[in-house]
Amino acid sequence: MIDYSVIIRTTGSAHEKYQKLLSSIEKLIPQPKEIIVVLPEGSSCPDEKLEWETYYFSPKGMVIQRMTGIDKCKTRYALVCDDDIQFESDFVQKLYRPIRDGLCAITAGPLYSFLPPKGSNAMLCAVMGSAVPTVFHKERYVSVLRTTGYSYNRNLNVEKKYYETQSLAWTCFFADIEAIKSLDFMDEIWLDSHGYSALDDQTMFYKAFLRGIKAMVVVDATYEHLDARTSTKNNKEPVLYSRYFNRVVFWHRFIYKKQANCALKLYTLLCFVYRSLWLLVLDVLDVVRHRMKISDMKISCRGYVDGWKYLRTKEYKELPPV
C-alpha cells in the first residue's frame, strides 16, 4: 500500500477534461486515501464528481490553492495535479518507486509537450537563452539557466529510469508531503499577486534544489496534459504582466542573490539583460507585424519595470532567505 492522497487545484471549469482526470483517478492502483479538491473562494463545486472528494476553498491563485491542499493533506505522500490531465492505472506506482528507494523526495513524469517543438522555434528559443537543448548536463531532465530560461534533455533513456531535475511542470507531481512543507513555499506568495502565477513551477522546484531536496523525472511515468487553459482564458492582462514581473523577482531572488562573488553577479546580470532584450525585440516585431497590440506590449513592459521596483521595496527585502 502507498499512503497517499490526490490534491487537485481547479477553478471548476475544466468540465470534460476534469472528468477525464477523475476517470484516471478512479482506475489508480492502489487507490488514494483521499481526494482533496481546492477551488477559489466564491466558486461552485464541479458537476463532475466521484462522490468521495473533500472540497476546500481558498483565495484564487496557483500557489495558495496548491498549498492549501498540501496543508490539509493527512497522508505521507500526495499526487498533486491540475484539473486537466489523464494517466494510466500504474502511474502512482511508477512515481512512488524512487521515493521509496530513498533516491529523492519529489517525482514527476516527463512532459515533452512543454518543451519547444523541434524546428525554427526551438532554434530561436536556444539563441535567446529561453529553452536550450542540454549540452553539459545530460544526466538531468532540466537545468535552470542564469537567463531564467532552462536547458532540457529531450532524449531520455528508458533503461536509465530516473533523471534528476532542477525544474518541472507543476501540472502534476508526486511528493513526500513533509518535504514540500519544508520548502516554506507560502513565502513565495508574491507569485500570486497579480492574477497569474507565472514561473510558479520553476520557483518551487528550483527552491527545492537549492535546499537540497531532490526531484526526479521517472522516464516511463508518462501522462497527457489536456490543457484546459483555465488559468489563462479571459485573463490576458494579468498573464502578460506577471510573466515579466515574476521573472524579474525570480531571477533576483533565486539566481542573482545566490552568486558567490561580484564577477558572477555581473555575468548573471548580463545573461538576464540579454534575454530581456531579445523578448523586447520580439514584442516590437510582433507589434509591427500586427500579431500583438501595442497596449499589450506596454503591459509587459510595465510588468518588467514594476518587477525591478519591487526589488527595492520593504516587502521584498523582508522576505525570508531562500
Coordinates of C-alpha atoms in Angstrom, one line a residue:
M1 CA 0.0 0.0 0.0
I2 CA 1.0 3.6 -0.7
D3 CA -0.2 6.1 1.9
Y4 CA -1.2 8.9 -0.4
S5 CA -3.9 11.4 -1.4
V6 CA -4.7 13.2 -4.6
I7 CA -4.7 17.0 -4.4
I8 CA -6.4 18.9 -7.3
R9 CA -6.2 22.6 -8.0
T10 CA -9.1 23.7 -10.1
T11 CA -11.3 26.6 -11.0
G12 CA -14.2 24.2 -11.6
S13 CA -14.5 25.0 -15.3
A14 CA -12.4 22.3 -17.0
H15 CA -15.5 20.1 -17.4
E16 CA -14.9 17.1 -19.7
K17 CA -11.1 17.4 -19.2
Y18 CA -11.7 17.3 -15.4
Q19 CA -13.9 14.2 -15.9
K20 CA -11.0 12.5 -17.7
L21 CA -8.8 13.2 -14.6
L22 CA -11.5 11.8 -12.3
S23 CA -11.8 8.7 -14.5
S24 CA -8.0 8.3 -14.3
I25 CA -8.1 8.6 -10.5
E26 CA -10.9 6.0 -10.3
K27 CA -8.6 3.5 -12.1
L28 CA -5.5 4.1 -10.0
I29 CA -3.9 1.1 -8.3
P30 CA -3.7 1.5 -5.3
Q31 CA -6.5 3.9 -4.7
P32 CA -5.7 7.2 -2.8
K33 CA -6.8 7.6 0.8
E34 CA -8.5 10.9 0.0
I35 CA -9.2 13.2 -2.9
I36 CA -8.7 16.9 -2.0
V37 CA -10.1 19.4 -4.4
V38 CA -9.2 23.1 -3.8
L39 CA -11.4 25.8 -5.5
P40 CA -11.3 29.6 -5.5
E41 CA -13.5 31.3 -2.9
G42 CA -16.9 32.1 -4.3
S43 CA -16.9 29.3 -7.0
S44 CA -19.1 26.2 -7.1
C45 CA -18.1 22.6 -6.8
P46 CA -17.7 21.0 -10.3
D47 CA -20.7 18.9 -11.6
E48 CA -18.2 16.1 -12.4
K49 CA -17.7 14.1 -9.2
L50 CA -16.6 10.7 -7.8
E51 CA -18.8 11.4 -4.7
W52 CA -16.0 10.9 -2.2
E53 CA -13.9 14.1 -2.7
T54 CA -13.3 16.6 0.1
Y55 CA -13.7 20.2 -1.0
Y56 CA -11.8 23.2 0.3
F57 CA -11.9 26.9 -0.7
S58 CA -9.1 29.4 -0.7
P59 CA -8.2 32.7 -2.4
K60 CA -7.7 32.2 -6.1
G61 CA -4.1 31.5 -7.1
M62 CA -2.0 28.7 -8.2
V63 CA 0.3 28.9 -5.2
I64 CA -2.3 29.4 -2.5
Q65 CA -4.7 26.7 -3.8
R66 CA -2.0 24.1 -4.1
M67 CA -0.5 24.9 -0.7
T68 CA -4.0 24.8 0.9
G69 CA -4.4 21.3 -0.4
I70 CA -1.0 20.3 0.8
D71 CA -1.7 21.8 4.3
K72 CA -5.0 19.8 4.5
C73 CA -3.3 16.5 3.4
K74 CA -3.2 13.9 6.2
T75 CA -1.3 11.2 4.3
R76 CA 2.5 10.8 3.9
Y77 CA 2.5 11.4 0.2
A78 CA 0.4 13.1 -2.4
L79 CA -0.2 13.3 -6.1
V80 CA -0.6 17.0 -6.7
C81 CA -2.2 17.8 -10.1
D82 CA -4.1 20.3 -12.2
D83 CA -7.6 19.5 -13.4
D84 CA -6.7 18.7 -17.0
I85 CA -4.5 15.6 -17.1
Q86 CA -5.0 11.9 -17.6
F87 CA -2.8 8.9 -16.8
E88 CA -2.7 5.1 -16.6
S89 CA -3.6 3.0 -13.5
D90 CA 0.0 2.3 -12.5
F91 CA 1.0 6.0 -12.7
V92 CA 1.4 6.5 -8.9
Q93 CA 3.3 3.2 -8.5
K94 CA 5.9 4.4 -11.0
L95 CA 6.3 7.8 -9.3
Y96 CA 6.5 6.3 -5.9
R97 CA 9.4 3.8 -6.5
P98 CA 12.4 6.3 -6.5
I99 CA 10.9 7.9 -3.3
R100 CA 10.5 4.5 -1.7
D101 CA 14.1 3.7 -2.6
G102 CA 15.4 6.9 -1.0
L103 CA 16.6 8.5 -4.2
C104 CA 14.5 11.7 -3.9
A105 CA 11.5 13.3 -2.3
I106 CA 9.7 14.6 -5.4
T107 CA 8.9 12.8 -8.7
A108 CA 7.1 13.6 -11.9
G109 CA 6.6 12.2 -15.4
P110 CA 8.3 13.8 -18.4
L111 CA 6.1 16.3 -20.2
Y112 CA 7.6 16.7 -23.6
S113 CA 4.7 18.9 -24.8
F114 CA 6.1 21.7 -22.6
L115 CA 9.4 21.7 -24.5
P116 CA 9.8 23.8 -27.6
P117 CA 8.6 22.0 -30.7
K118 CA 11.5 20.9 -33.0
G119 CA 12.4 23.3 -35.8
S120 CA 12.9 27.1 -36.1
N121 CA 11.1 27.9 -32.9
A122 CA 13.4 25.6 -30.9
M123 CA 16.4 27.3 -32.5
L124 CA 15.2 30.8 -31.6
C125 CA 14.5 29.7 -28.0
A126 CA 18.1 28.4 -27.8
V127 CA 19.6 31.6 -29.2
M128 CA 17.5 33.7 -26.7
G129 CA 18.6 31.6 -23.8
S130 CA 15.0 30.7 -23.2
A131 CA 15.0 27.0 -23.7
V132 CA 18.3 25.3 -24.7
P133 CA 19.0 21.7 -25.6
T134 CA 21.2 20.2 -22.9
V135 CA 24.9 20.1 -23.7
F136 CA 26.7 19.8 -20.3
H137 CA 24.1 18.1 -18.0
K138 CA 22.7 15.1 -19.9
E139 CA 22.2 13.4 -16.5
R140 CA 19.4 15.9 -15.9
Y141 CA 16.0 16.5 -17.4
V142 CA 16.0 20.3 -16.9
S143 CA 18.6 22.7 -15.6
V144 CA 17.8 26.4 -14.7
L145 CA 19.9 29.0 -16.6
R146 CA 21.1 32.4 -15.5
T147 CA 18.7 33.9 -18.0
T148 CA 15.8 32.3 -16.0
G149 CA 15.3 30.0 -19.0
Y150 CA 16.3 26.4 -18.9
S151 CA 18.2 23.7 -20.7
Y152 CA 16.4 20.5 -21.4
N153 CA 17.1 16.9 -22.2
R154 CA 14.5 15.6 -24.7
N155 CA 16.3 12.3 -25.2
L156 CA 15.6 10.4 -22.0
N157 CA 16.7 6.7 -21.9
V158 CA 14.1 4.4 -20.5
E159 CA 16.8 2.0 -19.3
K160 CA 18.2 4.8 -17.1
K161 CA 14.7 5.1 -15.4
Y162 CA 15.3 8.3 -13.5
Y163 CA 16.8 11.7 -14.2
E164 CA 17.4 14.4 -11.7
T165 CA 15.9 17.8 -12.4
Q166 CA 16.0 21.4 -11.2
S167 CA 12.6 22.2 -12.5
L168 CA 9.3 20.5 -13.5
A169 CA 5.9 21.4 -14.8
W170 CA 3.6 22.0 -11.8
T171 CA 0.9 20.3 -13.8
C172 CA 1.4 17.0 -11.9
F173 CA 3.9 15.7 -9.4
F174 CA 4.2 13.2 -6.6
A175 CA 5.9 14.1 -3.4
D176 CA 6.6 13.4 0.3
I177 CA 4.3 15.9 2.0
E178 CA 6.7 16.9 4.7
A179 CA 9.4 17.7 2.1
I180 CA 7.0 20.1 0.3
K181 CA 6.0 21.7 3.6
S182 CA 9.7 22.2 4.5
L183 CA 10.0 24.5 1.4
D184 CA 8.1 27.2 3.2
F185 CA 6.5 27.9 -0.2
M186 CA 4.0 30.4 1.2
D187 CA 7.0 32.7 1.5
E188 CA 6.7 32.9 -2.3
I189 CA 3.1 34.1 -2.3
W190 CA 4.2 37.1 -4.4
L191 CA 3.8 34.7 -7.3
D192 CA 0.0 35.0 -7.0
S193 CA 0.0 38.8 -6.5
H194 CA -1.1 39.9 -10.0
G195 CA -3.8 37.4 -11.1
Y196 CA -1.5 34.8 -12.8
S197 CA 1.3 32.9 -11.2
A198 CA 4.0 32.9 -13.9
L199 CA 7.1 30.7 -13.0
D200 CA 5.3 29.1 -10.1
D201 CA 6.5 25.7 -11.0
Q202 CA 10.1 26.7 -11.7
T203 CA 10.2 28.6 -8.4
M204 CA 9.1 25.7 -6.3
F205 CA 11.3 23.0 -7.8
Y206 CA 14.4 25.3 -8.0
K207 CA 13.8 26.3 -4.4
A208 CA 13.7 22.5 -3.6
F209 CA 17.0 22.1 -5.5
L210 CA 18.7 25.0 -3.6
R211 CA 17.5 23.5 -0.3
G212 CA 18.9 20.1 -1.2
I213 CA 15.5 18.4 -1.7
K214 CA 16.0 16.2 -4.8
A215 CA 13.4 15.9 -7.6
M216 CA 13.5 13.3 -10.3
V217 CA 11.7 12.6 -13.5
V218 CA 10.5 9.0 -14.0
V219 CA 11.0 8.3 -17.7
D220 CA 8.2 5.8 -18.1
A221 CA 5.6 7.6 -15.9
T222 CA 4.0 9.3 -18.9
Y223 CA 0.8 11.3 -18.7
E224 CA -1.3 13.5 -21.0
H225 CA -1.8 17.2 -20.4
L226 CA -5.2 18.1 -21.9
D227 CA -4.6 21.9 -21.4
A228 CA -7.9 23.3 -20.4
R229 CA -6.3 26.8 -20.1
T230 CA -8.5 27.7 -17.2
S231 CA -5.8 29.9 -15.7
T232 CA -5.1 31.9 -18.9
K233 CA -8.5 32.1 -20.5
N234 CA -10.0 35.6 -20.4
N235 CA -7.0 36.6 -18.3
K236 CA -4.7 38.2 -20.9
E237 CA -3.5 41.3 -19.0
P238 CA -2.5 39.5 -15.8
V239 CA -0.7 36.9 -17.8
L240 CA 1.3 39.4 -19.8
Y241 CA 2.1 41.5 -16.7
S242 CA 3.0 38.5 -14.4
R243 CA 5.3 36.8 -17.0
Y244 CA 7.6 39.8 -16.8
F245 CA 7.1 40.9 -13.1
N246 CA 7.6 37.4 -11.7
R247 CA 10.6 36.7 -14.0
V248 CA 12.5 39.7 -12.6
V249 CA 11.7 38.7 -9.0
F250 CA 12.6 35.0 -9.5
W251 CA 15.9 35.9 -11.2
H252 CA 16.9 38.3 -8.5
R253 CA 15.8 36.1 -5.5
F254 CA 16.9 32.7 -6.7
I255 CA 19.7 33.3 -9.2
Y256 CA 21.4 36.6 -8.8
K257 CA 21.5 36.6 -5.0
K258 CA 22.9 33.1 -4.9
Q259 CA 26.0 34.0 -6.8
A260 CA 29.2 33.8 -4.8
N261 CA 31.1 36.9 -6.0
C262 CA 30.8 40.2 -7.9
A263 CA 32.1 38.7 -11.1
L264 CA 29.5 36.0 -11.2
K265 CA 26.8 38.5 -10.3
L266 CA 27.8 40.7 -13.2
Y267 CA 27.8 37.7 -15.6
T268 CA 24.4 36.7 -14.3
L269 CA 23.0 40.3 -14.8
L270 CA 24.4 40.3 -18.4
C271 CA 22.7 37.0 -19.1
F272 CA 19.3 38.2 -17.8
V273 CA 19.6 41.5 -19.7
Y274 CA 20.5 39.6 -22.9
R275 CA 17.3 37.6 -22.7
S276 CA 15.2 40.6 -21.8
L277 CA 16.4 42.5 -24.8
W278 CA 15.5 39.5 -27.0
L279 CA 12.0 39.5 -25.5
L280 CA 11.6 43.2 -26.2
V281 CA 12.8 42.9 -29.8
L282 CA 10.3 40.1 -30.4
D283 CA 7.5 42.1 -28.9
V284 CA 8.3 45.0 -31.1
L285 CA 8.4 42.8 -34.2
D286 CA 5.0 41.3 -33.2
V287 CA 3.6 44.8 -32.9
V288 CA 5.0 45.8 -36.4
R289 CA 3.5 42.6 -37.9
H290 CA 0.2 43.2 -36.1
R291 CA 0.5 40.0 -34.1
M292 CA 0.4 42.0 -30.9
K293 CA -1.3 45.2 -29.8
I294 CA 0.9 48.0 -28.6
S295 CA -1.2 48.1 -25.5
D296 CA -0.2 44.5 -24.7
M297 CA 3.4 45.3 -25.2
K298 CA 3.0 48.2 -22.7
I299 CA 1.5 45.9 -20.2
S300 CA 4.6 43.5 -20.5
C301 CA 7.0 46.5 -20.2
R302 CA 5.1 47.7 -17.1
G303 CA 5.4 44.3 -15.5
Y304 CA 9.2 44.3 -16.2
V305 CA 9.7 47.8 -14.7
D306 CA 7.4 47.1 -11.7
G307 CA 9.4 43.9 -11.0
W308 CA 12.6 46.0 -10.7
K309 CA 10.8 48.5 -8.5
Y310 CA 9.5 45.7 -6.3
L311 CA 13.1 44.6 -5.5
R312 CA 13.6 47.9 -3.7
T313 CA 10.5 47.6 -1.5
K314 CA 10.5 46.8 2.2
E315 CA 8.2 43.8 1.4
Y316 CA 10.7 42.2 -0.9
K317 CA 13.7 42.9 1.4
E318 CA 11.9 41.3 4.3
L319 CA 11.2 38.0 2.5
P320 CA 12.9 35.1 4.4
P321 CA 16.1 33.8 2.9
V322 CA 15.7 31.1 0.2

